[in-house]
GROMACS .gro file of C-alpha atoms in nm:
model
  264
    1MET     CA    1   2.919  14.144   7.814
    2SER     CA    2   3.099  14.102   8.149
    3GLU     CA    3   2.773  13.971   8.300
    4LEU     CA    4   2.754  13.715   8.020
    5VAL     CA    5   3.115  13.604   8.076
    6ARG     CA    6   3.055  13.566   8.452
    7ALA     CA    7   2.740  13.360   8.390
    8VAL     CA    8   2.919  13.129   8.148
    9TRP     CA    9   3.219  13.093   8.380
   10SER     CA   10   3.001  13.010   8.681
   11TYR     CA   11   2.835  12.734   8.476
   12ARG     CA   12   3.162  12.602   8.326
   13HIS     CA   13   3.120  12.260   8.491
   14PHE     CA   14   2.770  12.235   8.343
   15ILE     CA   15   2.916  12.317   7.998
   16VAL     CA   16   3.191  12.055   8.029
   17SER     CA   17   2.954  11.782   8.150
   18SER     CA   18   2.705  11.871   7.873
   19VAL     CA   19   2.980  11.844   7.610
   20LYS     CA   20   3.073  11.498   7.745
   21ASN     CA   21   2.708  11.388   7.740
   22ASP     CA   22   2.665  11.523   7.388
   23LEU     CA   23   2.968  11.330   7.262
   24LYS     CA   24   2.850  11.012   7.436
   25ALA     CA   25   2.504  11.051   7.279
   26ARG     CA   26   2.658  11.092   6.933
   27VAL     CA   27   2.852  10.764   6.957
   28ALA     CA   28   2.598  10.564   7.158
   29ARG     CA   29   2.522  10.219   7.011
   30SER     CA   30   2.785  10.274   6.744
   31ARG     CA   31   3.048  10.002   6.702
   32LEU     CA   32   3.310  10.248   6.575
   33GLY     CA   33   3.215  10.515   6.830
   34ALA     CA   34   3.414  10.839   6.812
   35ALA     CA   35   3.592  10.716   6.500
   36TRP     CA   36   3.291  10.832   6.298
   37MET     CA   37   3.379  11.192   6.383
   38VAL     CA   38   3.697  11.142   6.180
   39LEU     CA   39   3.584  10.885   5.924
   40GLN     CA   40   3.300  11.090   5.776
   41PRO     CA   41   3.508  11.395   5.671
   42LEU     CA   42   3.796  11.170   5.564
   43ALA     CA   43   3.559  10.967   5.346
   44GLN     CA   44   3.447  11.290   5.179
   45VAL     CA   45   3.811  11.386   5.119
   46ALA     CA   46   3.881  11.039   4.971
   47ILE     CA   47   3.588  11.071   4.729
   48TYR     CA   48   3.694  11.417   4.610
   49SER     CA   49   4.057  11.302   4.582
   50LEU     CA   50   3.960  11.005   4.366
   51VAL     CA   51   3.738  11.211   4.141
   52LEU     CA   52   3.940  11.533   4.110
   53SER     CA   53   4.306  11.460   4.187
   54ARG     CA   54   4.406  11.399   3.823
   55VAL     CA   55   4.232  11.719   3.714
   56MET     CA   56   4.353  11.944   3.995
   57GLY     CA   57   4.684  11.784   4.091
   58ALA     CA   58   4.869  11.904   3.782
   59LYS     CA   59   4.759  12.262   3.846
   60LEU     CA   60   4.864  12.289   4.211
   61PRO     CA   61   5.166  12.524   4.215
   62GLY     CA   62   5.443  12.545   4.472
   63THR     CA   63   5.477  12.177   4.558
   64THR     CA   64   5.607  11.857   4.399
   65ASN     CA   65   5.446  11.617   4.647
   66GLN     CA   66   5.247  11.353   4.459
   67TYR     CA   67   4.979  11.373   4.728
   68ALA     CA   68   4.968  11.753   4.718
   69TYR     CA   69   4.607  11.774   4.607
   70SER     CA   70   4.486  11.537   4.880
   71ILE     CA   71   4.680  11.738   5.141
   72TYR     CA   72   4.536  12.061   5.001
   73LEU     CA   73   4.188  11.910   5.019
   74MET     CA   74   4.227  11.777   5.373
   75SER     CA   75   4.363  12.112   5.494
   76GLY     CA   76   4.059  12.293   5.357
   77MET     CA   77   3.816  12.033   5.488
   78LEU     CA   78   3.965  12.063   5.836
   79ALA     CA   79   3.862  12.430   5.843
   80TRP     CA   80   3.528  12.378   5.669
   81SER     CA   81   3.412  12.087   5.887
   82LEU     CA   82   3.466  12.294   6.204
   83PHE     CA   83   3.282  12.590   6.052
   84LEU     CA   84   2.997  12.374   5.921
   85GLU     CA   85   2.939  12.184   6.246
   86ILE     CA   86   2.925  12.499   6.460
   87VAL     CA   87   2.695  12.685   6.219
   88THR     CA   88   2.453  12.394   6.165
   89ARG     CA   89   2.433  12.312   6.536
   90SER     CA   90   2.393  12.675   6.639
   91LEU     CA   91   2.125  12.723   6.378
   92THR     CA   92   1.882  12.486   6.554
   93LEU     CA   93   2.032  12.519   6.901
   94PHE     CA   94   1.741  12.695   7.069
   95VAL     CA   95   1.471  12.510   6.878
   96ASP     CA   96   1.624  12.171   6.969
   97ASN     CA   97   1.657  12.268   7.336
   98GLY     CA   98   1.319  12.439   7.365
   99ASN     CA   99   1.181  12.196   7.625
  100LEU     CA  100   1.498  12.217   7.833
  101MET     CA  101   1.485  12.597   7.829
  102LYS     CA  102   1.122  12.590   7.948
  103LYS     CA  103   1.172  12.343   8.233
  104ILE     CA  104   1.517  12.419   8.376
  105PHE     CA  105   1.672  12.750   8.474
  106PHE     CA  106   2.026  12.798   8.349
  107PRO     CA  107   2.205  13.072   8.153
  108ARG     CA  108   2.086  13.031   7.793
  109ALA     CA  109   2.423  13.161   7.677
  110THR     CA  110   2.582  12.831   7.780
  111LEU     CA  111   2.412  12.646   7.493
  112PRO     CA  112   2.636  12.790   7.217
  113PHE     CA  113   2.946  12.704   7.420
  114ILE     CA  114   2.829  12.344   7.455
  115ALA     CA  115   2.790  12.322   7.076
  116VAL     CA  116   3.135  12.477   7.026
  117GLY     CA  117   3.296  12.241   7.278
  118SER     CA  118   3.155  11.935   7.105
  119ALA     CA  119   3.258  12.062   6.759
  120LEU     CA  120   3.607  12.148   6.887
  121VAL     CA  121   3.663  11.793   7.016
  122SER     CA  122   3.562  11.654   6.674
  123SER     CA  123   3.792  11.900   6.498
  124VAL     CA  124   4.091  11.818   6.720
  125LEU     CA  125   4.041  11.445   6.655
  126LEU     CA  126   4.023  11.515   6.281
  127PHE     CA  127   4.336  11.732   6.302
  128ILE     CA  128   4.530  11.451   6.474
  129ALA     CA  129   4.410  11.199   6.212
  130THR     CA  130   4.507  11.445   5.937
  131LEU     CA  131   4.862  11.478   6.073
  132LEU     CA  132   4.893  11.098   6.089
  133ILE     CA  133   4.785  11.068   5.725
  134PHE     CA  134   5.027  11.346   5.626
  135GLY     CA  135   5.305  11.149   5.797
  136ILE     CA  136   5.211  10.830   5.609
  137ALA     CA  137   5.215  11.031   5.283
  138GLY     CA  138   5.565  11.156   5.364
  139HIS     CA  139   5.453  11.513   5.427
  140MET     CA  140   5.577  11.617   5.770
  141PRO     CA  141   5.427  11.943   5.899
  142SER     CA  142   5.666  12.233   5.960
  143SER     CA  143   5.672  12.467   6.261
  144ALA     CA  144   5.398  12.665   6.083
  145VAL     CA  145   5.155  12.408   6.222
  146LEU     CA  146   5.169  12.607   6.547
  147TRP     CA  147   4.933  12.852   6.373
  148ILE     CA  148   4.654  12.594   6.378
  149PRO     CA  149   4.520  12.674   6.731
  150PHE     CA  150   4.493  13.041   6.633
  151LEU     CA  151   4.322  12.952   6.304
  152MET     CA  152   4.080  12.726   6.490
  153GLY     CA  153   4.004  13.016   6.724
  154VAL     CA  154   3.925  13.249   6.432
  155THR     CA  155   3.709  12.977   6.272
  156ILE     CA  156   3.517  12.927   6.597
  157VAL     CA  157   3.455  13.299   6.651
  158PHE     CA  158   3.336  13.349   6.292
  159SER     CA  159   3.116  13.037   6.276
  160LEU     CA  160   2.969  13.096   6.623
  161GLY     CA  161   2.883  13.453   6.531
  162ILE     CA  162   2.707  13.345   6.211
  163GLY     CA  163   2.541  13.042   6.374
  164LEU     CA  164   2.419  13.226   6.683
  165LEU     CA  165   2.285  13.515   6.478
  166LEU     CA  166   2.088  13.280   6.253
  167GLY     CA  167   1.990  13.056   6.546
  168VAL     CA  168   1.811  13.346   6.719
  169VAL     CA  169   1.633  13.447   6.397
  170ASN     CA  170   1.540  13.081   6.334
  171VAL     CA  171   1.339  13.075   6.659
  172PHE     CA  172   1.101  13.334   6.514
  173VAL     CA  173   1.127  13.248   6.141
  174ARG     CA  174   1.175  12.874   6.097
  175ASP     CA  175   1.237  12.907   5.722
  176VAL     CA  176   1.587  13.030   5.804
  177GLY     CA  177   1.701  12.677   5.884
  178GLN     CA  178   1.578  12.541   5.550
  179VAL     CA  179   1.727  12.828   5.353
  180MET     CA  180   2.064  12.793   5.523
  181ASN     CA  181   2.089  12.427   5.421
  182VAL     CA  182   2.095  12.549   5.060
  183VAL     CA  183   2.314  12.850   5.134
  184LEU     CA  184   2.578  12.636   5.308
  185GLN     CA  185   2.602  12.404   5.007
  186LEU     CA  186   2.655  12.705   4.782
  187TRP     CA  187   2.899  12.856   5.032
  188PHE     CA  188   3.109  12.536   5.019
  189TRP     CA  189   3.147  12.564   4.641
  190VAL     CA  190   3.242  12.936   4.646
  191THR     CA  191   3.517  12.853   4.896
  192PRO     CA  192   3.838  12.716   4.736
  193ILE     CA  193   3.846  12.379   4.910
  194VAL     CA  194   3.823  12.126   4.626
  195TYR     CA  195   3.972  12.359   4.364
  196MET     CA  196   4.241  12.624   4.347
  197PRO     CA  197   4.143  12.992   4.302
  198SER     CA  198   4.390  13.014   4.012
  199ILE     CA  199   4.174  12.793   3.787
  200LEU     CA  200   3.872  13.024   3.811
  201PRO     CA  201   3.789  13.285   3.546
  202SER     CA  202   3.895  13.637   3.646
  203GLY     CA  203   3.534  13.743   3.702
  204PHE     CA  204   3.505  13.513   4.005
  205GLY     CA  205   3.793  13.677   4.190
  206GLY     CA  206   3.571  13.937   4.356
  207ILE     CA  207   3.329  13.671   4.481
  208ILE     CA  208   3.610  13.465   4.629
  209ARG     CA  209   3.771  13.765   4.799
  210ALA     CA  210   3.437  13.870   4.951
  211ASN     CA  211   3.407  13.532   5.123
  212PRO     CA  212   3.559  13.535   5.476
  213MET     CA  213   3.596  13.157   5.468
  214TYR     CA  214   3.839  13.196   5.178
  215TYR     CA  215   4.093  13.363   5.406
  216ILE     CA  216   4.043  13.105   5.682
  217VAL     CA  217   4.062  12.803   5.450
  218SER     CA  218   4.361  12.941   5.255
  219SER     CA  219   4.540  12.999   5.586
  220TYR     CA  220   4.494  12.632   5.680
  221GLN     CA  221   4.623  12.530   5.335
  222SER     CA  222   4.921  12.765   5.359
  223VAL     CA  223   5.020  12.626   5.700
  224LEU     CA  224   4.957  12.255   5.640
  225LEU     CA  225   5.052  12.213   5.273
  226PHE     CA  226   5.312  12.479   5.204
  227GLY     CA  227   5.452  12.506   5.559
  228LYS     CA  228   5.422  12.886   5.552
  229ALA     CA  229   5.261  13.133   5.789
  230PRO     CA  230   4.926  13.268   5.667
  231GLU     CA  231   4.896  13.616   5.519
  232LEU     CA  232   4.852  13.828   5.829
  233LEU     CA  233   4.662  14.133   5.702
  234PRO     CA  234   4.359  13.952   5.548
  235LEU     CA  235   4.355  13.708   5.840
  236ALA     CA  236   4.360  13.995   6.093
  237ILE     CA  237   4.074  14.170   5.909
  238THR     CA  238   3.879  13.842   5.908
  239ALA     CA  239   3.942  13.795   6.281
  240ILE     CA  240   3.829  14.150   6.365
  241GLY     CA  241   3.519  14.110   6.148
  242SER     CA  242   3.444  13.776   6.316
  243PHE     CA  243   3.454  13.934   6.662
  244ALA     CA  244   3.222  14.209   6.538
  245VAL     CA  245   2.973  13.949   6.406
  246LEU     CA  246   2.994  13.755   6.734
  247ALA     CA  247   2.935  14.071   6.940
  248LEU     CA  248   2.631  14.153   6.724
  249ALA     CA  249   2.502  13.796   6.764
  250PHE     CA  250   2.526  13.808   7.146
  251PHE     CA  251   2.364  14.152   7.150
  252LEU     CA  252   2.072  14.019   6.944
  253PHE     CA  253   2.056  13.709   7.164
  254ARG     CA  254   2.031  13.915   7.483
  255ARG     CA  255   1.756  14.131   7.337
  256ALA     CA  256   1.557  13.832   7.208
  257ALA     CA  257   1.616  13.588   7.496
  258PRO     CA  258   1.311  13.692   7.708
  259GLU     CA  259   1.073  13.629   7.415
  260MET     CA  260   1.238  13.315   7.283
  261VAL     CA  261   1.099  13.078   7.547
  262ASP     CA  262   0.743  13.194   7.473
  263VAL     CA  263   0.786  13.123   7.102
  264LEU     CA  264   0.952  12.784   7.140
   0.00000   0.00000   0.00000
């Protein structure tokens, strides 16, 4: 692991410049440029708010804010969008960069960090836009907002672990990418982002509690909507589990790396 850290650190300037190039490529020839990184998730929130606010708003406990459901939704989407971008990009990371890996020598472990850097910039921009909208809606964040960097860190570790693990497998079994597109849609709906867990029948409680993203998303909602610190025990267990998944993913990556270039 220390060898991996040293390799990534020695190529830190390559990672930073690659993140900048990636962001420039994403907004190239776009009139709104980087604004699309914020507008797309906000548009999704607006659609869900319009469709579901009257149904869900009356059942949101613990707040009297008339925009409570929209704030609840945006808080959950902030966590989910970071998770989704890292997982989907990591999933095809090695397949998309196959030619680069064949032609240029560089530590392959830098590729996941480039994907994370790009996703983190998008998430920070979305977080700033979210706070501005909260302010316009008269909902000023409390000091609990200081938990957000930690929550982003847990989200990154968990999503990178899942994404890297699947990205390595996807090099050898390309069906994984197609299957995950379906799994991620299902995963979104078993995570309480557009609905509250309290409206579900009791039989769904076990499914919700077995979902690590539930604890991450509910922590964002607790901090941003209710102004309270997240529940520490489930969040700590999620964080420890996330590091375990990430360690397993890097172990698998190191074992598979010599054969990956031949398969790509």
